[in-house]
Structure formats: C-alpha cells, structure tokens
Coordinates of C-alpha atoms in Angstrom, one line a residue:
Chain A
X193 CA 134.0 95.1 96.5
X194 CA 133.0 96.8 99.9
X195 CA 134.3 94.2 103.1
X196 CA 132.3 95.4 105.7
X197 CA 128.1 95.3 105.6
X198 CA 126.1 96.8 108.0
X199 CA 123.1 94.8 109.4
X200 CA 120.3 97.2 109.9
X201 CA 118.8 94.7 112.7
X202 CA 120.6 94.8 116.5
X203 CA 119.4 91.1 116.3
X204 CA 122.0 88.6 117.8
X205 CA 120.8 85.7 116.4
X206 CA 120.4 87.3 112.8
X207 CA 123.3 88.4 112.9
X208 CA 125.3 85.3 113.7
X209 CA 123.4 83.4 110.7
X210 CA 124.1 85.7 108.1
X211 CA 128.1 86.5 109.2
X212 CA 128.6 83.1 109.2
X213 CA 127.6 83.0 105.7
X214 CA 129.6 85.8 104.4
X215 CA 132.7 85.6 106.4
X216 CA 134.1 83.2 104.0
X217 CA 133.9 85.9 101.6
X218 CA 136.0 88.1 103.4
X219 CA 133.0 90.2 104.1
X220 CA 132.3 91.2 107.9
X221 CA 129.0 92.2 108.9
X222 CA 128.8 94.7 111.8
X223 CA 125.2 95.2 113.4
X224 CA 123.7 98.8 113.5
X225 CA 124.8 99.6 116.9
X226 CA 128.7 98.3 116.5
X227 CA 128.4 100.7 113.5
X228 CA 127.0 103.5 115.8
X229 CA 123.7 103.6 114.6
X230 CA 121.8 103.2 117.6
X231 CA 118.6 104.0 116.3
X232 CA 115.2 102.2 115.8
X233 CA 113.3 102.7 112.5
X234 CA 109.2 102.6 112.6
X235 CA 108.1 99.6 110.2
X236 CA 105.5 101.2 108.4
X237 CA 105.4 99.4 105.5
X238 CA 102.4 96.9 104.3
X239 CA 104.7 94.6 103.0
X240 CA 108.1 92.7 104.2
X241 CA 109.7 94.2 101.2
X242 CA 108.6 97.7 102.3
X243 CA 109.5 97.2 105.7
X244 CA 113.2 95.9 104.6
X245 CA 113.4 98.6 102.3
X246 CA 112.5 101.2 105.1
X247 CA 115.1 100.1 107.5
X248 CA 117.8 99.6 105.2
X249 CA 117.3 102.9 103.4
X250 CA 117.6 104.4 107.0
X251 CA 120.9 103.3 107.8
X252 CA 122.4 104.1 104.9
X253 CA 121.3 107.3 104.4
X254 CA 123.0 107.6 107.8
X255 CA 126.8 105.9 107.2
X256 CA 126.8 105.7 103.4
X257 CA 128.1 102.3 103.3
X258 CA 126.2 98.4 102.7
X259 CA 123.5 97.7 104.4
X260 CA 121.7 94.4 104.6
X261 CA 117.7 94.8 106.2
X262 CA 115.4 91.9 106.9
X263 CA 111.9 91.3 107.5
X264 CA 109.7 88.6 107.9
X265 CA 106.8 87.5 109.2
X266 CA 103.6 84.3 109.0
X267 CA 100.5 84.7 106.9
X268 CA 97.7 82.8 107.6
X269 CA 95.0 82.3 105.0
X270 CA 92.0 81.8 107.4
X271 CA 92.9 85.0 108.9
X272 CA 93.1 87.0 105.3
X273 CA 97.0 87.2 105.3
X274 CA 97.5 88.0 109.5
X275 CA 99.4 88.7 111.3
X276 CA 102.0 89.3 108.2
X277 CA 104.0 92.5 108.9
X278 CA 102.1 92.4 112.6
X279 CA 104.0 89.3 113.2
X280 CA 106.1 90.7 116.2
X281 CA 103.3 92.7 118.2
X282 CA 100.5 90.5 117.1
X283 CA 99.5 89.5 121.0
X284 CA 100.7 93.2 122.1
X285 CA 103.9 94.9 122.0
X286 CA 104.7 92.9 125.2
X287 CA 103.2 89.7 124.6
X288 CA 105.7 86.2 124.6
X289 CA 105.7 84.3 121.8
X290 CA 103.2 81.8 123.6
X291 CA 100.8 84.5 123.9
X292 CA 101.3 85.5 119.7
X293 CA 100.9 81.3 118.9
X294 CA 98.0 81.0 121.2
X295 CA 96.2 84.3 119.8
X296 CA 96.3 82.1 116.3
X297 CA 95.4 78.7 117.5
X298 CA 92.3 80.4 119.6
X299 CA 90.9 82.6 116.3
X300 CA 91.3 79.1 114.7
X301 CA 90.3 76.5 116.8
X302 CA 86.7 75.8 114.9
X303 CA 88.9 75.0 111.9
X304 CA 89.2 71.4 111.8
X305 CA 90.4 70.7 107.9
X306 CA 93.6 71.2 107.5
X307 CA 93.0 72.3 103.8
X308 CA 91.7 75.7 105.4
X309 CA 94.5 75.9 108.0
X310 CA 97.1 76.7 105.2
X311 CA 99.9 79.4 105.9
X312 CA 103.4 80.7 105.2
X313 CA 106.3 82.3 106.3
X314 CA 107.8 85.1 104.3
X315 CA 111.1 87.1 104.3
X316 CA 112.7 89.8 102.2
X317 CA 116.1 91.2 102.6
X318 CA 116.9 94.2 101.2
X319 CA 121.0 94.7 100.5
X320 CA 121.9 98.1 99.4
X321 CA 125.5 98.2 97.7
X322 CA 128.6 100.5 98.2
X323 CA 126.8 102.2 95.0
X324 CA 123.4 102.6 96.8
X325 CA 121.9 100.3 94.4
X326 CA 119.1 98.2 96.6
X327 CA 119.2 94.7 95.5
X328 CA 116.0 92.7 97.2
X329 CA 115.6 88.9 97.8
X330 CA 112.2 87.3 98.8
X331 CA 111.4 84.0 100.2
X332 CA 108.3 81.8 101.5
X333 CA 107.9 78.6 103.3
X334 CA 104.6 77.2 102.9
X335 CA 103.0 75.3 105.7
X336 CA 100.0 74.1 107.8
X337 CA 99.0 75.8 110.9
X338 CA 99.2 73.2 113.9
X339 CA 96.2 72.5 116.1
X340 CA 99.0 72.7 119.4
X341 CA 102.1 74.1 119.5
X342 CA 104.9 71.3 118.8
X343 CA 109.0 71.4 119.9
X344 CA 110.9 73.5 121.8
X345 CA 113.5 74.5 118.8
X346 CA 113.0 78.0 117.7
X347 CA 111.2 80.8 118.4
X348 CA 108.2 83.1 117.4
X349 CA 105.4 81.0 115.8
X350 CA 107.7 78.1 115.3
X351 CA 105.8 75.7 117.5
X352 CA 102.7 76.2 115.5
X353 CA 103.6 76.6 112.1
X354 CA 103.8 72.4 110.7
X355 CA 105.6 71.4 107.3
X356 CA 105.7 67.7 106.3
X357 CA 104.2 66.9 109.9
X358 CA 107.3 68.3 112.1
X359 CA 106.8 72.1 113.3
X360 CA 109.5 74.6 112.4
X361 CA 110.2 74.1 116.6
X362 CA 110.8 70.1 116.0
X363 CA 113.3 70.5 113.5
X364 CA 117.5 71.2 113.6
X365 CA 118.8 74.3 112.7
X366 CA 120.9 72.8 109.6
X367 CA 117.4 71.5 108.1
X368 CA 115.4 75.0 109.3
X369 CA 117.8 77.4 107.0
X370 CA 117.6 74.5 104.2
X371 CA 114.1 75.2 103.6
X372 CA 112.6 78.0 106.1
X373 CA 111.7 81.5 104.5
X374 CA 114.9 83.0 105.6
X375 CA 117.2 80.3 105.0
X376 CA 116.6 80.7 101.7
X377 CA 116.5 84.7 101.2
X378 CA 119.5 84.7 103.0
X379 CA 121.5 82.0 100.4
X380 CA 120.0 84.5 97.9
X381 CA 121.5 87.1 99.3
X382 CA 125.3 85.3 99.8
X383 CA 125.1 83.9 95.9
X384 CA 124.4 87.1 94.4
X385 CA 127.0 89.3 96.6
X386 CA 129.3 85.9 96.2
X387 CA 129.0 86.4 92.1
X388 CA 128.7 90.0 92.3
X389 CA 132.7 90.3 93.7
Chain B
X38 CA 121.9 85.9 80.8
X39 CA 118.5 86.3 79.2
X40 CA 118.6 88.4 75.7
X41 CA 114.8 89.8 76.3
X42 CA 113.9 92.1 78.7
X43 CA 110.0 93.5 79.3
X44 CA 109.6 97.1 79.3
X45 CA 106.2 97.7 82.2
X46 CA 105.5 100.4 79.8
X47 CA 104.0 101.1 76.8
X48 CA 105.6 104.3 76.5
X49 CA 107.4 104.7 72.9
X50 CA 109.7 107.4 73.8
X51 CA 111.0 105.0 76.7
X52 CA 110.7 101.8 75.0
X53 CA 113.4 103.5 72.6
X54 CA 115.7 105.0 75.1
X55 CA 116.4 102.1 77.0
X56 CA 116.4 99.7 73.5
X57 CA 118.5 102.0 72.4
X58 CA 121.0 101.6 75.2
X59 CA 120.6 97.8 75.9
X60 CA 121.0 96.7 72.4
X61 CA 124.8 97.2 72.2
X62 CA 125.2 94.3 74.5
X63 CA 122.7 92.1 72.8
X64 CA 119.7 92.4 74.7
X65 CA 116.2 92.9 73.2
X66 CA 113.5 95.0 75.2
X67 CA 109.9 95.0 74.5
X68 CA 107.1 96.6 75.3
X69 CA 104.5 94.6 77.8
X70 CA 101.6 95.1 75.1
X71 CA 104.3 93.6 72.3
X72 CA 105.3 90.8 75.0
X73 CA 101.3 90.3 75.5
X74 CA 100.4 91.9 78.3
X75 CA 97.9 94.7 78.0
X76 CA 97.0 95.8 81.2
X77 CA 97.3 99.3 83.4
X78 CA 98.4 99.1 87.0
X79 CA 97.2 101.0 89.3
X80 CA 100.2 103.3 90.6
X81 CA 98.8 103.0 94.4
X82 CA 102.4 103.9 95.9
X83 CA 103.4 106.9 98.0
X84 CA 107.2 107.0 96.2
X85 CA 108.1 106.3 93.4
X86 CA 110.4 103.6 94.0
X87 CA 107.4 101.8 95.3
X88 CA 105.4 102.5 91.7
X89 CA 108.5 101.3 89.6
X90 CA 107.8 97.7 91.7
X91 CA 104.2 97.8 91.8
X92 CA 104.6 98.3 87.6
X93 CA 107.3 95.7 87.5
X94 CA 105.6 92.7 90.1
X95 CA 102.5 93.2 88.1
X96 CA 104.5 92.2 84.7
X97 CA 106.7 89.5 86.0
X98 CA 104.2 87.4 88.0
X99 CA 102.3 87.4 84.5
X100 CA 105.4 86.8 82.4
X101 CA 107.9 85.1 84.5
X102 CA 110.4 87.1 82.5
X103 CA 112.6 89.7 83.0
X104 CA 111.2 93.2 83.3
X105 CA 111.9 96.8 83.8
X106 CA 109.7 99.6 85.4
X107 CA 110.0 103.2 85.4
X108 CA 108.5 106.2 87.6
X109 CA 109.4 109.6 87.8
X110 CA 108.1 113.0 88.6
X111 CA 108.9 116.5 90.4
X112 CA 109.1 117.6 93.6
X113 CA 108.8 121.1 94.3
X114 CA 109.9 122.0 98.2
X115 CA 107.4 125.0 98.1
X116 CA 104.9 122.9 97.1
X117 CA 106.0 120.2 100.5
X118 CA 107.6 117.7 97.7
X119 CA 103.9 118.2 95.4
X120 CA 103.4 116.9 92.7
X121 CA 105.5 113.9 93.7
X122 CA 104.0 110.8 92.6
X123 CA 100.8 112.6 91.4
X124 CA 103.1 114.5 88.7
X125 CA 101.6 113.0 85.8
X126 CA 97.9 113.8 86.8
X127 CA 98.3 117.4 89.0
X128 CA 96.0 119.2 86.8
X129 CA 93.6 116.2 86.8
X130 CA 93.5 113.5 84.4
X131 CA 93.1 114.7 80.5
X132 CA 95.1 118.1 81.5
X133 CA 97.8 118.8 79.0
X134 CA 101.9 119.7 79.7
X135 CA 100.8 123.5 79.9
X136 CA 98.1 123.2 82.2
X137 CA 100.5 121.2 85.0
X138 CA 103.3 123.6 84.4
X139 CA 100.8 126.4 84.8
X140 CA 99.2 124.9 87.5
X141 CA 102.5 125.0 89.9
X142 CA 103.3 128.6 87.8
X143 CA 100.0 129.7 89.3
X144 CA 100.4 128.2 93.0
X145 CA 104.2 130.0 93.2
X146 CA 103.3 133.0 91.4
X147 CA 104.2 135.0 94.9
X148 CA 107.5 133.3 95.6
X149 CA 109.8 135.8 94.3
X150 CA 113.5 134.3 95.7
X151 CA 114.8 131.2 93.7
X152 CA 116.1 129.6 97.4
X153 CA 112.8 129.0 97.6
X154 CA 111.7 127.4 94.3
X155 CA 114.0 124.8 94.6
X156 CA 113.0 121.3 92.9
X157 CA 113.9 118.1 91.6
X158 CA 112.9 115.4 89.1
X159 CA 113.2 112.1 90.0
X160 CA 113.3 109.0 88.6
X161 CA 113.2 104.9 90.0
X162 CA 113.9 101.9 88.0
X163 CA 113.0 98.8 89.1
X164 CA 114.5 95.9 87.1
X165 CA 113.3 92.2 88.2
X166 CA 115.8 89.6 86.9
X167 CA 115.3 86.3 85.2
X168 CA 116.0 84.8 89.3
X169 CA 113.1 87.0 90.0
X170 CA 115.6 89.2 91.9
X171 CA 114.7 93.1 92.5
X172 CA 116.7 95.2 91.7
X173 CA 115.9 99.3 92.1
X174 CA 118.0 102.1 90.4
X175 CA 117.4 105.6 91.9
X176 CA 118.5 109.1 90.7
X177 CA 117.1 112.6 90.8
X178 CA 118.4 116.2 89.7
X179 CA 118.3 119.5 91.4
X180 CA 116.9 122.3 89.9
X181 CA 114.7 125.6 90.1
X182 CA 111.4 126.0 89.2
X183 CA 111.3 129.0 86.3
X184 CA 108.8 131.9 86.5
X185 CA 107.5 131.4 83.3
X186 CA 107.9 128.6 80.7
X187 CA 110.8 128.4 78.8
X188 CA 111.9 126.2 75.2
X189 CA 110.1 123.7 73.1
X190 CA 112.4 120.6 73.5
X191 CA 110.9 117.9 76.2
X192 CA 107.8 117.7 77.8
X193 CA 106.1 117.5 81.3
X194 CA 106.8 120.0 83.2
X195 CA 110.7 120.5 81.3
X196 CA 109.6 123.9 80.5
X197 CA 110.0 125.5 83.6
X198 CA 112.5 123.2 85.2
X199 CA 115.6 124.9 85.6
X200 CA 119.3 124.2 85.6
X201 CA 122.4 126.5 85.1
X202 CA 119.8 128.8 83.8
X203 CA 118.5 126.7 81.1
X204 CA 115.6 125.0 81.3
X205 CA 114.6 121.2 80.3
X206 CA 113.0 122.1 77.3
X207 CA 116.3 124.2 76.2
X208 CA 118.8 122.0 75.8
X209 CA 119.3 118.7 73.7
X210 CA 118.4 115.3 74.2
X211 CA 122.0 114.4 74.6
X212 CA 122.6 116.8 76.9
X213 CA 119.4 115.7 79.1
X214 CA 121.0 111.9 78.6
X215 CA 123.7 113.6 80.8
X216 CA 122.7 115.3 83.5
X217 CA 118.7 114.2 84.4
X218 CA 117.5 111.8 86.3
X219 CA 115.9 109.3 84.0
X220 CA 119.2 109.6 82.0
X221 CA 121.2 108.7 84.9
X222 CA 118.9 106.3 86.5
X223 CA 119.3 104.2 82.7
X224 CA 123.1 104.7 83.0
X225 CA 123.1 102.9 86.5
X226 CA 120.9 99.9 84.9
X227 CA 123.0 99.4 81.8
X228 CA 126.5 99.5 84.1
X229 CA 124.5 96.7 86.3
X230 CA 123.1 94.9 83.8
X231 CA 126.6 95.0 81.5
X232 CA 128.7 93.8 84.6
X233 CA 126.2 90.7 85.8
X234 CA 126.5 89.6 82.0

C-alpha cells in the first residue's frame, strides 16, 4: 500500500479535510505543488466525474504515483441543471461568491414555490492507485434554493443552498461533512482505501 | 461480495471471456439482455474510457446491480489516433472486418516506413460495484499497422495489426489472452475483483 497521495487540487482547505482523514492510516497527502506539479489543468469535462477524472489523470501521468482529484459543483433544477460544472466562474472568472449566489437568487426570484426551487450539490473524487487503476466516488446533497442568502459559515453558494430550513452557511463543520456532497464522497473515498490496505 | 455481475454487453464472445475468468472465484456474469435489460446506448464519448461508463451508468441505474462495461478500438498515429472510438463503424455502419481494415490499408497505402505506422489497440473496462463505486481498468498494446492483411484467427481489424511480426489474426487465442489489451485490461479486473473479495 502506497503512503503518500497526491492531491491534484492546490486547495488549502481541501486539503486539510481530506489529510485529516487519512492520516490515521498512515497515509500523507501532499497537494500538487508540494509534489512539484505546479501546473493548472483546463476542466473540460461536462460532468464532475469527467472533470475529476481529467485532473487526476494529469498528475499522474506526470509523477506516476496516487492521485486523489475532486470536483463539485450546485445544480439547480429551474435553471436546467446550472451552474453544475460552471459552478466556480458562474458570475465571471472574477466574480465573489456573493456575486455567483446573487446571479441565482436574481434568475429566480419570480419563483415563489419552493417545490420548483429544488437543487443539489454534487461531488466526485476520482483516486487513481499506485497501479493506475482510477477508482471514482460520487456524492449529492439535495436541497432547496433560499430566497436570501443565510449564515456566514462556508463558502461558494453555501448561503443560498437551504436543507431542513438551515443553509449549508448556518450549519458547523462536524454536521456539513456528515451530510454535504463532499462529506460523504470523501468518507467513500477513506473506507475504500481504509479496506483496500 | 455479490456472486452476479452484469455484462453491458450482449456480445457472446465477451460474455464468455470474462465468465470464463470470473467463474473460478464463484461469481456468475450475465449478459444485460439475460439480466433484462434490452437496450443500446448511445456510445456519445470522445474516449473510450468515457464509453465503458456511459455503457456501464446506463445498466446499473436500471439494475442497481453490479455491472461491467467494455470499449475498445485502434488508434493509428498516421491516421491522428483515427479510428479511435469510431473503430467499430469507420467504414460506416453495416461495413464488414475487410472493408475497415481496407479502409485504413487504402488511406496508408503511401506510407512506406513502419516508424510511421505505428498503432495501438485499446481497451477500458469500467466495473461499477454493488456500493455503486466506479471502477475503470485501462490497457492498450503497441503495434504496427501491416501492408496487407495477414491470418484468419480474430477479427476487426486483427488482420493487419502487427506485433513481433505476426499479426492478430496469426496467433492463438491464448497467446492474444497474453499480450492485448482486452486480455490484459480483464487480467487487471479479475486481480481487483479477486483481492476486494
């Protein structure tokens, strides 16, 4: 069993979550840049699963060694499955996340039943092994689209995205990766490299 | 561990390759018209990775069983990596082995050097466990695309794929097991699906 996995993601925050996770199984995850891979892959896919795929084939076909990739993103029904893999540069590529939350509640805000304000968020991590075998885990969180933006916990379109009347911004951390999109992937991920070893 | 497995593939000659390898450890494998499902999916990918999913998703979101997906072709570097995922239906749609292989026999007809008929099959597997976990198996083999067809074994375009100057069609189903890519795409499935036993 391979102890170091590269994270194909220069993400802090992502990375923090899922060492925490595998450290205990004596597995150390390095991000793309420690590893010397200071590169940025174009996300062409039309799905999170593509997109993961895409940037974790990259790096390895660079260092030859694990590689986890993730990618995520809201769908909104009303708005035929948008932003989905537009998620980060849905207001622009410069925009703040208030800009990207208040692109969706404006498009929406003629939509008073909530029954048509229905959406979800959706991540797949792709983990390639030491044998270049790609072993990909997707999850979704499904949820209501807020009419204003709610809490100041998280980020992205946290504030706007409501389950069981809290926003994914109103919540703690501990009870986000319980039940959010990438809490779940991610405990995917860790049980199948846990019972993989 | 489940004990059946859907093939995405109505295919007979593949149905009893990859029984024929499963069965020692005590798993079943059906086709999807045999486990109920007769449908065609649309092979809209641009790899084919991406095909072996599309096949495989399509099955297990009707079954909610296990399932394995296969797709394979050749990619000649004259011919910029043609026919690729378009292999089965290069020489249009009811066109038989002969007129593919004399399609790309036609097209290179002026390339004299062998450095530059280079080719390779290749071949993805994508196997979606009973978690609903992905799982992708990829393998290819280099060869050189003959001047003129050679041998009666295989099929496709075997005839005038070349390795250590034999072609496809010359040498024995065993030996194919070996060496090509399906054969060692199946090998990598069996080892992952005899160790997560």
């Amino acid at each position: 069993m391979e102890n170091i996995i590269i994270l194909a993601s220069n993400n802090k925050n992502k990375l923090k979550e899922i060492t925490a996770k595998l450290n205990p199984f004596g597995i150390k995850v390095i991000s793309q840049k420690e590893a010397g891979y200071d590169i940025e892959v174009e996300e062409t896919g039309t799905t999170f699963q593509e997109n993961a795929i895409l940037k974790a084939e990259a790096i390895y076909e660079l260092s030859n060694k694990p590689v986890i990739a993730e990618d995520s993103g809201l769908e909104v029904d009303f708005l035929n499955g948008d932003p989905g893999v537009y998620s980060a540069r849905y207001a622009g590529e410069n925009a703040t996340d208030e800009d990207k939350c208040n692109k969706i509640l404006n498009l929406m805000k003629d939509v008073k039943d909530d029954n048509k304000r229905t959406a979800r968020f959706k991540c797949a991590i792709c983990y390639i092994d030491a044998n270049g075998i790609k072993h990909i885990f997707e999850q979704s969180c499904e949820g209501i689209i807020a009419k204003e933006p709610h809490g100041n916990n998280g980020f992205g379109y946290d504030p706007i995205f409501m389950i069981e009347n809290k926003s994914f911004a109103e919540i703690t951390q501990e009870e986000k990766n319980e039940i959010s999109h990438r809490g779940k992937a991610i405990k995917e991920l860790v049980n199948y490299i846990k019972n993989s070893k």
